Coordinates of C-alpha atoms (C1' of nucleotides) in Angstrom, one line a residue:
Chain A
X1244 CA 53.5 30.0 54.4
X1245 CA 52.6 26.8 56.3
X1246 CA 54.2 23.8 54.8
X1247 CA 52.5 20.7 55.2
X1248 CA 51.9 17.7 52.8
X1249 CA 48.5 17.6 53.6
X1250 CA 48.3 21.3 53.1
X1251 CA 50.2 21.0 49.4
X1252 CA 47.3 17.9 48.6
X1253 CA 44.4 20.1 49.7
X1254 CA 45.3 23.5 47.2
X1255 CA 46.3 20.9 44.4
X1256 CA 42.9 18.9 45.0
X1257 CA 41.6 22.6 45.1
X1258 CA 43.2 23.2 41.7
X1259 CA 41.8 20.0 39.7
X1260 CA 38.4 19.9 41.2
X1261 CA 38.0 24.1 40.3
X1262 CA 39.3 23.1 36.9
X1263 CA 42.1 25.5 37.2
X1264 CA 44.3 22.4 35.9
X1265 CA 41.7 20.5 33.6
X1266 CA 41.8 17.2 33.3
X1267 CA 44.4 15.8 30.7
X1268 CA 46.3 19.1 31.6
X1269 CA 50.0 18.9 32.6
X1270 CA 50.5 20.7 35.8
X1271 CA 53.6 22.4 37.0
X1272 CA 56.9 20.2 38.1
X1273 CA 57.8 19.1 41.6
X1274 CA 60.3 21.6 41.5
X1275 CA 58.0 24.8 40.5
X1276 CA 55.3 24.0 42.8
X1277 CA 57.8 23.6 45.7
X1278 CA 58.7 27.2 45.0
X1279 CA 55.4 28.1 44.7
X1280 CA 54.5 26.8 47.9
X1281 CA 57.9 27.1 49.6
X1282 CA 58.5 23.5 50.9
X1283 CA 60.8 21.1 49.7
X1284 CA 60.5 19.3 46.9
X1285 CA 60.0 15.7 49.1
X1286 CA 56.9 17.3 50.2
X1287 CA 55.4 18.1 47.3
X1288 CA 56.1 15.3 45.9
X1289 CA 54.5 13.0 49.5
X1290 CA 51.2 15.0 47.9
X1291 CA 51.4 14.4 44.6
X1292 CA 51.8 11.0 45.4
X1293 CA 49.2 10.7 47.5
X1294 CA 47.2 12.5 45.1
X1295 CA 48.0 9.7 42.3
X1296 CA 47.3 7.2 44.4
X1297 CA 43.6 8.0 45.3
X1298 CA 43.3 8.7 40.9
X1299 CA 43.4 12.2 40.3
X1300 CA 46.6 12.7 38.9
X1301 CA 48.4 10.4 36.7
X1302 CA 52.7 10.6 37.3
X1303 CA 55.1 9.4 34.7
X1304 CA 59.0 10.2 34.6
X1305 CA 60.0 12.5 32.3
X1306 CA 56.6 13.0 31.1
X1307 CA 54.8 14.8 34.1
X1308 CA 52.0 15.1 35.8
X1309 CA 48.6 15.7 34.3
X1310 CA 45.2 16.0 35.6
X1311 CA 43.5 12.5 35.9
X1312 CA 41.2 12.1 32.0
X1313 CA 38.5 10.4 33.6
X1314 CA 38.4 10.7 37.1
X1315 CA 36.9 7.4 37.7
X1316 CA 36.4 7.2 40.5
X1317 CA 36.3 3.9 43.0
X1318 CA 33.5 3.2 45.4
X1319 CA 34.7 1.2 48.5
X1320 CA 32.6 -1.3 50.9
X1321 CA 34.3 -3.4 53.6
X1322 CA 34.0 -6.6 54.0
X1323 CA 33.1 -7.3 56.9
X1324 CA 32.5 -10.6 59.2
X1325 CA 28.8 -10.5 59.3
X1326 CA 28.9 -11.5 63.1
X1327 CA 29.8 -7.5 62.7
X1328 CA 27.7 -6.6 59.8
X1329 CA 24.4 -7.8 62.2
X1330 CA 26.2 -6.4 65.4
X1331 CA 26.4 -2.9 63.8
X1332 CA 23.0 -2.9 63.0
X1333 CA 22.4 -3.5 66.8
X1334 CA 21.2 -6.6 66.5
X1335 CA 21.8 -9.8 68.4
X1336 CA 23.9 -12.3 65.8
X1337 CA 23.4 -15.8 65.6
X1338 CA 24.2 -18.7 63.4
X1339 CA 22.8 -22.5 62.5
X1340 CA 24.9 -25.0 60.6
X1341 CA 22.9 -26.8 58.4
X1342 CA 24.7 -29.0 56.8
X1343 CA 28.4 -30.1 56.7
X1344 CA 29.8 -32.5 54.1
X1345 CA 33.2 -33.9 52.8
X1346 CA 33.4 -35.5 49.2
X1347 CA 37.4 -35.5 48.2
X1348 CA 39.0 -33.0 49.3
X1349 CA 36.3 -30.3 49.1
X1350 CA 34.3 -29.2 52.2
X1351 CA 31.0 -28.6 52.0
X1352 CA 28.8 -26.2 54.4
X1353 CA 25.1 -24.2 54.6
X1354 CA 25.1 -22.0 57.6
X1355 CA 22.0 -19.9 58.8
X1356 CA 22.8 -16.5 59.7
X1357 CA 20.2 -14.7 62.0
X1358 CA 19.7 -10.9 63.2
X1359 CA 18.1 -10.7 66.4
X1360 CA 16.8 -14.8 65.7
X1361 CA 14.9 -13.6 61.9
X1362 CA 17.0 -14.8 58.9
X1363 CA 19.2 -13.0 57.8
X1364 CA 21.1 -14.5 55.4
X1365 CA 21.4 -18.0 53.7
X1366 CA 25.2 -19.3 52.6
X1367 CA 26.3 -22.3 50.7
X1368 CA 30.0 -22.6 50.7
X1369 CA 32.8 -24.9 49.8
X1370 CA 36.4 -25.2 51.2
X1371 CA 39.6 -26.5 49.6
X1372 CA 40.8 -29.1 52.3
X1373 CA 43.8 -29.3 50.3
X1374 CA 44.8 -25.6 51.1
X1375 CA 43.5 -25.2 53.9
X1376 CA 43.7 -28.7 56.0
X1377 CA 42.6 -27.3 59.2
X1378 CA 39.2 -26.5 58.0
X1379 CA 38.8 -30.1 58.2
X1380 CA 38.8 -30.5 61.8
X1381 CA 37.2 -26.9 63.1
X1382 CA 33.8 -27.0 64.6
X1383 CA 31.9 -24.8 62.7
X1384 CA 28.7 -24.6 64.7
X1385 CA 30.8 -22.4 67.5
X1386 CA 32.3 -20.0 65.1
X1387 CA 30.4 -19.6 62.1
X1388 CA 32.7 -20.4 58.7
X1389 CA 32.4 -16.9 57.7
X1390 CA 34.4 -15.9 60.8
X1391 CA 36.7 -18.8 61.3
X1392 CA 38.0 -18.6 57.3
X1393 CA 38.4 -14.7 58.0
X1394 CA 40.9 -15.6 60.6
X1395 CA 42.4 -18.4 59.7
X1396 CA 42.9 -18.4 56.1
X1397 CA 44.6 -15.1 55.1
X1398 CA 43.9 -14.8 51.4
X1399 CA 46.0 -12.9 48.2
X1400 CA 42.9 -11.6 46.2
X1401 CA 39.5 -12.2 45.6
X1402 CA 36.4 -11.1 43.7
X1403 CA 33.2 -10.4 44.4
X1404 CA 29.5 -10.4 42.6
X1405 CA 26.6 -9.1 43.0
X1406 CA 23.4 -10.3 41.5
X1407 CA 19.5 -9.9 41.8
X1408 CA 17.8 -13.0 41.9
X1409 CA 14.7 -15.0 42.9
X1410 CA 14.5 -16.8 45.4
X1411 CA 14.8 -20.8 45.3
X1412 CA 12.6 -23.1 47.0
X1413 CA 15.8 -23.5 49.2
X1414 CA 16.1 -19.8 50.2
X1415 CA 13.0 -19.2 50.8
X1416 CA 12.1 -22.1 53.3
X1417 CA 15.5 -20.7 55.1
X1418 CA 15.0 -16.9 54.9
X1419 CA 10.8 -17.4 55.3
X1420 CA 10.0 -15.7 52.1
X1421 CA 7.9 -16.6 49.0
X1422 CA 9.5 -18.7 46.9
X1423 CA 10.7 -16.1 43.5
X1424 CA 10.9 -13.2 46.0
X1425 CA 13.9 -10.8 44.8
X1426 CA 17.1 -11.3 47.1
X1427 CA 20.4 -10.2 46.5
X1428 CA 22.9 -12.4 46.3
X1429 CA 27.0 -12.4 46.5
X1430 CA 29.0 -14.4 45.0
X1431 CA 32.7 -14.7 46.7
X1432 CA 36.0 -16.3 45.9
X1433 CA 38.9 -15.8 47.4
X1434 CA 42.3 -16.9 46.6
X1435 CA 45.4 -17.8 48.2
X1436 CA 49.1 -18.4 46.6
X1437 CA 48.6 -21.6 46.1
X1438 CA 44.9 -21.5 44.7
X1439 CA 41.3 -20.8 45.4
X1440 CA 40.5 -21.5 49.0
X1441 CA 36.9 -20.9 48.8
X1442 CA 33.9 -20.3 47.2
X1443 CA 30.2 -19.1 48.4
X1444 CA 26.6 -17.8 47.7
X1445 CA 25.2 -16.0 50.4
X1446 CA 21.3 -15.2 49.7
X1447 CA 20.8 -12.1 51.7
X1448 CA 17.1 -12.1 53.2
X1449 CA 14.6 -9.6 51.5
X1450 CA 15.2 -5.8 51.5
X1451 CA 18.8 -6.2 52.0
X1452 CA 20.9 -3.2 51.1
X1453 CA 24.2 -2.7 50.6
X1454 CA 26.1 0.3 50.9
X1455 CA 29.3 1.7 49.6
X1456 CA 30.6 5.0 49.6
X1457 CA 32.4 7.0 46.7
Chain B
X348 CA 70.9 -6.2 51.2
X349 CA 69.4 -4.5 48.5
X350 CA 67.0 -1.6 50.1
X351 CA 63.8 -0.2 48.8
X352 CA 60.7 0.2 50.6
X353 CA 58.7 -1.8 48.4
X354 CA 61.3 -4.8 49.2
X355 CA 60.9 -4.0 53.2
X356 CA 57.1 -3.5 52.3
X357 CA 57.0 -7.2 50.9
X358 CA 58.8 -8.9 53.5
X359 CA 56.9 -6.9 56.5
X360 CA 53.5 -8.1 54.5
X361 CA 55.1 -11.7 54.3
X362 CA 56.0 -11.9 58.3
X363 CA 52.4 -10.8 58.7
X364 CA 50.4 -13.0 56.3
X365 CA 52.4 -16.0 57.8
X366 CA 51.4 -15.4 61.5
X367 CA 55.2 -14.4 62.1
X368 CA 54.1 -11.0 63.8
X369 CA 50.4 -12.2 65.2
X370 CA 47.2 -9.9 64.4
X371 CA 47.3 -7.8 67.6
X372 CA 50.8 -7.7 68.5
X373 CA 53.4 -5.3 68.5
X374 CA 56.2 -5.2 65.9
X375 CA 59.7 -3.6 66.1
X376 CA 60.0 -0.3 66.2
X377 CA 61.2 1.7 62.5
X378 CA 64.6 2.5 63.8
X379 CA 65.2 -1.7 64.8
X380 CA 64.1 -2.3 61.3
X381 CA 65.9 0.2 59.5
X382 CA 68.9 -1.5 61.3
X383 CA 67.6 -4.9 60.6
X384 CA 67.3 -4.1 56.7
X385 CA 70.3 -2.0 56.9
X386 CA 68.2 1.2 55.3
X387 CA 66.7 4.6 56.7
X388 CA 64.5 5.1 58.9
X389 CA 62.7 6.8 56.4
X390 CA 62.5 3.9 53.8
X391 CA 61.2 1.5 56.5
X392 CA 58.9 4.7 57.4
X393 CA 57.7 4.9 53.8
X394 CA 57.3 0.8 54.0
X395 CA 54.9 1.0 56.9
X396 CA 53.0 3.8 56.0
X397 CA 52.0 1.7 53.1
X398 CA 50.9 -1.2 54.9
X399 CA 48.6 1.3 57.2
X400 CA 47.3 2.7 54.4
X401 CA 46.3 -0.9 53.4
X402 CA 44.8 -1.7 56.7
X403 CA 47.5 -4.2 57.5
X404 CA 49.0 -1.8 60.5
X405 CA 47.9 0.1 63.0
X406 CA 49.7 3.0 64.0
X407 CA 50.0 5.3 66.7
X408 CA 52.4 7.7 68.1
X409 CA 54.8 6.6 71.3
X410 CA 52.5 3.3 71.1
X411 CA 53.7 1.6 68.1
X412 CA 52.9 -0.1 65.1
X413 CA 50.4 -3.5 65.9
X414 CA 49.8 -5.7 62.9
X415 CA 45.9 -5.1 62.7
X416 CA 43.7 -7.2 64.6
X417 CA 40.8 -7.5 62.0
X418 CA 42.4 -7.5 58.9
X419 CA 39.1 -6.3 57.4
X420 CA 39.3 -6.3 53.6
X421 CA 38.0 -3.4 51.5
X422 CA 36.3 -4.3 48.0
X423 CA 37.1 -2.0 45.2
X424 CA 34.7 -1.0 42.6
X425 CA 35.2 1.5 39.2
X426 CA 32.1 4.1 39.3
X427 CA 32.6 4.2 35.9
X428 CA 30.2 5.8 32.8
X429 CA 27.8 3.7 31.7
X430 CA 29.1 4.1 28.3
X431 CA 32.3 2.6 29.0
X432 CA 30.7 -0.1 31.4
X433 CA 28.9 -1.1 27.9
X434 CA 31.8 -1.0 25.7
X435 CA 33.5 -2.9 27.9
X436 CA 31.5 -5.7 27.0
X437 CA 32.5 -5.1 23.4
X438 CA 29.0 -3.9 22.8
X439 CA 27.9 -0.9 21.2
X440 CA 26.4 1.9 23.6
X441 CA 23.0 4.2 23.2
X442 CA 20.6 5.8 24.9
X443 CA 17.5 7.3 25.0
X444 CA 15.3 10.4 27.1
X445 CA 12.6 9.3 27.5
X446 CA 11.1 12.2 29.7
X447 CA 12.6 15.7 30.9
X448 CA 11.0 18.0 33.1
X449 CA 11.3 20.8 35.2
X450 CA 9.7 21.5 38.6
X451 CA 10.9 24.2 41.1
X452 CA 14.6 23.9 40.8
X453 CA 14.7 20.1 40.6
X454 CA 15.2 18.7 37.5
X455 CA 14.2 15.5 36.5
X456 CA 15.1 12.9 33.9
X457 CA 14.7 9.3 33.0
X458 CA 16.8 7.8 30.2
X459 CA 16.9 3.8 28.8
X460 CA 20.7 3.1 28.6
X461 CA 20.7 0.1 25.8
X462 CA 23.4 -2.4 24.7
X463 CA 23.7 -3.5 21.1
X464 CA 20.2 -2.0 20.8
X465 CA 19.0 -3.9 23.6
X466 CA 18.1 -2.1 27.4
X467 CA 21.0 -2.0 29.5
X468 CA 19.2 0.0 32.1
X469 CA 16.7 2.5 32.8
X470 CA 17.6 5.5 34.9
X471 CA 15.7 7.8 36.8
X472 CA 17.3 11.1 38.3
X473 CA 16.8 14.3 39.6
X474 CA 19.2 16.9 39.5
X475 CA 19.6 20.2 42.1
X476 CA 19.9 23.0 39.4
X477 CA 20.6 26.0 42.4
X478 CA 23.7 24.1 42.8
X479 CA 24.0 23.4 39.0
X480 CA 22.3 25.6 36.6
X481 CA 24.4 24.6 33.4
X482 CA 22.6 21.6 33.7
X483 CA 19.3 23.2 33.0
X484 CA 20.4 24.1 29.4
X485 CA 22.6 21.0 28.3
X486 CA 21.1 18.6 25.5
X487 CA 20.7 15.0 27.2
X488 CA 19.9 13.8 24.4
X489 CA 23.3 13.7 22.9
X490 CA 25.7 13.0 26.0
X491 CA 23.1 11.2 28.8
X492 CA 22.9 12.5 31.8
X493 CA 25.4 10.5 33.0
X494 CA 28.1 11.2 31.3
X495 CA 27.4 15.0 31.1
X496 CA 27.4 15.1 35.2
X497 CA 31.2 13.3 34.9
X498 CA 32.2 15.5 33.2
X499 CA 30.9 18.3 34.2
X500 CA 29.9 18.2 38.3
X501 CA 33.0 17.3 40.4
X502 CA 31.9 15.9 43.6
X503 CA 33.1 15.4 46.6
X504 CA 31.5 12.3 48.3
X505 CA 28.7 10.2 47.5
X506 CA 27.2 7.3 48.3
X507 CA 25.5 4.2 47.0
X508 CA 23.2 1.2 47.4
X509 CA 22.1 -1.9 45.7
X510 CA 19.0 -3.7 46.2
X511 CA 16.9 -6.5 44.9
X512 CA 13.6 -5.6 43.5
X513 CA 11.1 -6.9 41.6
X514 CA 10.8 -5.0 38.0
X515 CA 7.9 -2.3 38.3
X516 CA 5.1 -2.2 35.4
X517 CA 7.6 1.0 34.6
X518 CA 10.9 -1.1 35.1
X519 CA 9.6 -3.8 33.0
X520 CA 7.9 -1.9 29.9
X521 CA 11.1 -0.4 28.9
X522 CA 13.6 -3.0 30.2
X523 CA 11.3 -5.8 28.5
X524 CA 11.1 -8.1 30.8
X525 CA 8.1 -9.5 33.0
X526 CA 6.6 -7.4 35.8
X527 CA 8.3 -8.5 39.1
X528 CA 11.3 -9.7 37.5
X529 CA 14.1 -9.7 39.8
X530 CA 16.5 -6.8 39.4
X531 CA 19.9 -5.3 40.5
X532 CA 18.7 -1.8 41.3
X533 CA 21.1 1.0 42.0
X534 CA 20.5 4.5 44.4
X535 CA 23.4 6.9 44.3
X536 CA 23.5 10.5 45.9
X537 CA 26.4 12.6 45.0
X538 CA 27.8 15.6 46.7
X539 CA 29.6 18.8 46.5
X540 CA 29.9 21.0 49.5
X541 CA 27.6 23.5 48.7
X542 CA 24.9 20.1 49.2
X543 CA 23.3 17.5 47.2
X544 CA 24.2 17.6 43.2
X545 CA 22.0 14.7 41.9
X546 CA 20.2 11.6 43.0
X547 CA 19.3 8.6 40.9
X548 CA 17.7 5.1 40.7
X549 CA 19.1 2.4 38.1
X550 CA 17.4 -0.5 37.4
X551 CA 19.6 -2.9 35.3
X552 CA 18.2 -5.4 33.5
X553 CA 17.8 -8.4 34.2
X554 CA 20.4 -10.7 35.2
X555 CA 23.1 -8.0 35.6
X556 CA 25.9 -8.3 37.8
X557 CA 27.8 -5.5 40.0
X558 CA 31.9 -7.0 39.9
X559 CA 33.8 -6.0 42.9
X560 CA 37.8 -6.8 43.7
X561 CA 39.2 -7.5 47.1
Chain C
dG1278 C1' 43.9 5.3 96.4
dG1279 C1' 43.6 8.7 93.1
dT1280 C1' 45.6 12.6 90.5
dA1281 C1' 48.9 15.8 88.5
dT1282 C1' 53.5 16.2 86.3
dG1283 C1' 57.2 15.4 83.6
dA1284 C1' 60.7 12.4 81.2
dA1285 C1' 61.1 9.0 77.8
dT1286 C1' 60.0 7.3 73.4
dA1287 C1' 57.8 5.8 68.8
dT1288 C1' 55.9 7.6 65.1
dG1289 C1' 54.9 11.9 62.0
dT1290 C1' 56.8 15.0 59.1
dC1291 C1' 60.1 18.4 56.8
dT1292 C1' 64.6 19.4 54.8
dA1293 C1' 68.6 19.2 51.7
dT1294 C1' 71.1 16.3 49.0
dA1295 C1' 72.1 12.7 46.0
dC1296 C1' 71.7 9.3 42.6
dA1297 C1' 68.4 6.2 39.8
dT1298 C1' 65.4 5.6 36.0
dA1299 C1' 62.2 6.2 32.4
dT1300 C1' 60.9 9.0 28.6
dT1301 C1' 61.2 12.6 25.4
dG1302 C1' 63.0 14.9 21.6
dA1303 C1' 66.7 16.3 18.9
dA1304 C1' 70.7 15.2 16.3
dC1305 C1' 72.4 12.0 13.4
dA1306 C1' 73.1 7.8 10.4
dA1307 C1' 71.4 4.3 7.2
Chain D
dT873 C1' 61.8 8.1 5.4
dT874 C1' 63.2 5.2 9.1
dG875 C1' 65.9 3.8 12.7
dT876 C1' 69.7 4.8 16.3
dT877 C1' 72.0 7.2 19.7
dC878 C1' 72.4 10.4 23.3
dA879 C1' 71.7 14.3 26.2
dA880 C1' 68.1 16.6 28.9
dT881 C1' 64.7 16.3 32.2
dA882 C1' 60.7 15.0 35.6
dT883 C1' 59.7 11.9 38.6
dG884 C1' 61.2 7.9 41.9
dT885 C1' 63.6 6.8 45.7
dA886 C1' 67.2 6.7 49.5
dT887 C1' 69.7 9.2 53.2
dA888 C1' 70.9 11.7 57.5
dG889 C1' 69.4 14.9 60.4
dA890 C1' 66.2 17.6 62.9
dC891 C1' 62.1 18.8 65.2
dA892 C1' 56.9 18.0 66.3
dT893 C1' 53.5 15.4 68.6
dA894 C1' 51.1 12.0 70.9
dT895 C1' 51.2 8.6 74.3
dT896 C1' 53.0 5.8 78.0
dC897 C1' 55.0 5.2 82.3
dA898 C1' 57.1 6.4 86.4
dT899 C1' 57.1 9.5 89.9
dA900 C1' 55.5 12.9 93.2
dC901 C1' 51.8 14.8 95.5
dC902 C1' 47.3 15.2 97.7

DNA sequence: GGTATGAATATGTCTATACATATTGAACAA
DNA sequence: TTGTTCAATATGTATAGACATATTCATACC
């Protein structure tokens, strides 16, 4: 029998998604299955790991492993610079600061982003200066603020919304739509040890879709 | 020197996120580091392998590990039931089937998910019964459709999409809200290998919100 | 110059062993 | 009954050693 890791996931994946271990079920120790299989132990247990990791079993000492309840299961997107976002579409990028502002220590910017020169999205952001000083002093009509931020400020954490919502007399003058027209619009934060480093909206221009996989 | 792979883990992620090891350049090999942190190869292995998985490192055979060059970020959502979504929010869950039919081997539903009595959302699916007979004979009007298909059709990939759209004279009778309201609409396919298990449209109600962590 | 060949090397992975640690459950005490 | 203690046990993790595999680089060859 071929021993591989990858191998060990695979049958064990096998296993839950056949129902052959339902979920809630306790399945077999590290120590049975490497018999089973005929591998060492540190194998199986590089599987079940891996296994755990990605939600579909759930690993306590002592206690075992069982089959995942709920196999909820996460749906990823990347976030991407949307220089790259446009570029992967094929599309030429390009970008228009609109407006740039200081009041205190907060930074405050609108940048165009176009696909192929049509709108493509609208986004109203602020910087902490106090976190992130250099922002202060980068020329954002070069690199847009999307990109710059992504390399310069490394961040902890962050979250993200989503949210369906008519179009302001703002938006649409930038994204030429009807004013009320549905857009979807993020909502970012991100964070840094020391606090929130920035914030945006970014309108996305009509018929946006975003995509993630499961 | 205290040595666990979680603690080598940490300090490699720390030399990274402050620029010590640049994005694009090559770090010590595992066997320097294991003799720098005065562990195993193995641990420092384990440590790395982490950090890939993260999108942190790039690996490759003979070449070497490079910290990466676009550190791109992946956002994390729950695909979760829309039962627990709404008792999340403390509030109690229902739903209703509004229509069920048969046509070929495509079967078709729409159900009104509510909240506290009032819509939530109002789904509109079809499902593939060749690759899922059971589901011809279950009673969606007790667990929805939703639920039921957790439970009971593992898949293997899927994917999904949001989009902006104003509320059709169908979105908007049952969600109770103006015609051409703007709305967080959802499209997911799921997957098993035989083909496609189900495909459905969600149209939340209005001003919903899709949360996503970085 | 361009191409084939092979040695060198960094990571990938498996093994066997050992000890750490959390948790369970039984035995026992208050 | 309730709480405490303790041994048993499954997973967590570290280690040294070995071999596999991909890739680079230098070298030899045409």
């Amino acid at each position: 029998m071929s021993t591989g890791w990858q191998e060990v996931q695979a049958e064990v994946l096998r296993r839950i998604q056949n129902r052959e271990w339902p979920p809630g079920g306790l399945i077999p120790g590290e120590v049975a299955l490497a018999r089973e299989f005929g591998c060492a132990r540190a194998t199986v247990n590089r599987a079940l790991q891996a296994l755990a990791d990605d939600g579909w079993l759930e690993r306590r000492r002592r206690a075992g492993t069982r089959v995942a309840l709920s196999p909820l299961r996460r749906a990823q997107m990347s976030v991407a610079v949307l220089r790259k976002e446009v570029e992967a579409l094929g599309k030429t990028y390009g970008h228009r600061l609109l407006m740039r502002k200081v009041a205190g220590s907060l930074l405050s910017l609108q940048t165009l982003h176009q696909a192929d020169g049509a709108p493509y999205g609208i986004e109203d952001r602020e910087i902490d200066l106090t976190h992130l000083p250099a922002a202060g002093s980068a020329d954002f009509t070069i690199l847009s603020a999307n990109e710059w931020l992504v390399q310069n400020a490394p961040f902890d954490h962050g979250n993200m919304s989503y949210m369906s919502e008519g179009a302001t007399a703002f938006d649409a003058r930038h994204l030429e739509c009807e004013e009320a027209t549905p857009l979807l619009v993020l909502y970012r934060e991100t964070f840094s040890e020391a606090g929130r480093i920035t914030r945006v909206r970014l309108a996305h221009a009509p018929g946006h879709v975003v995509r993630l996989q499961i």
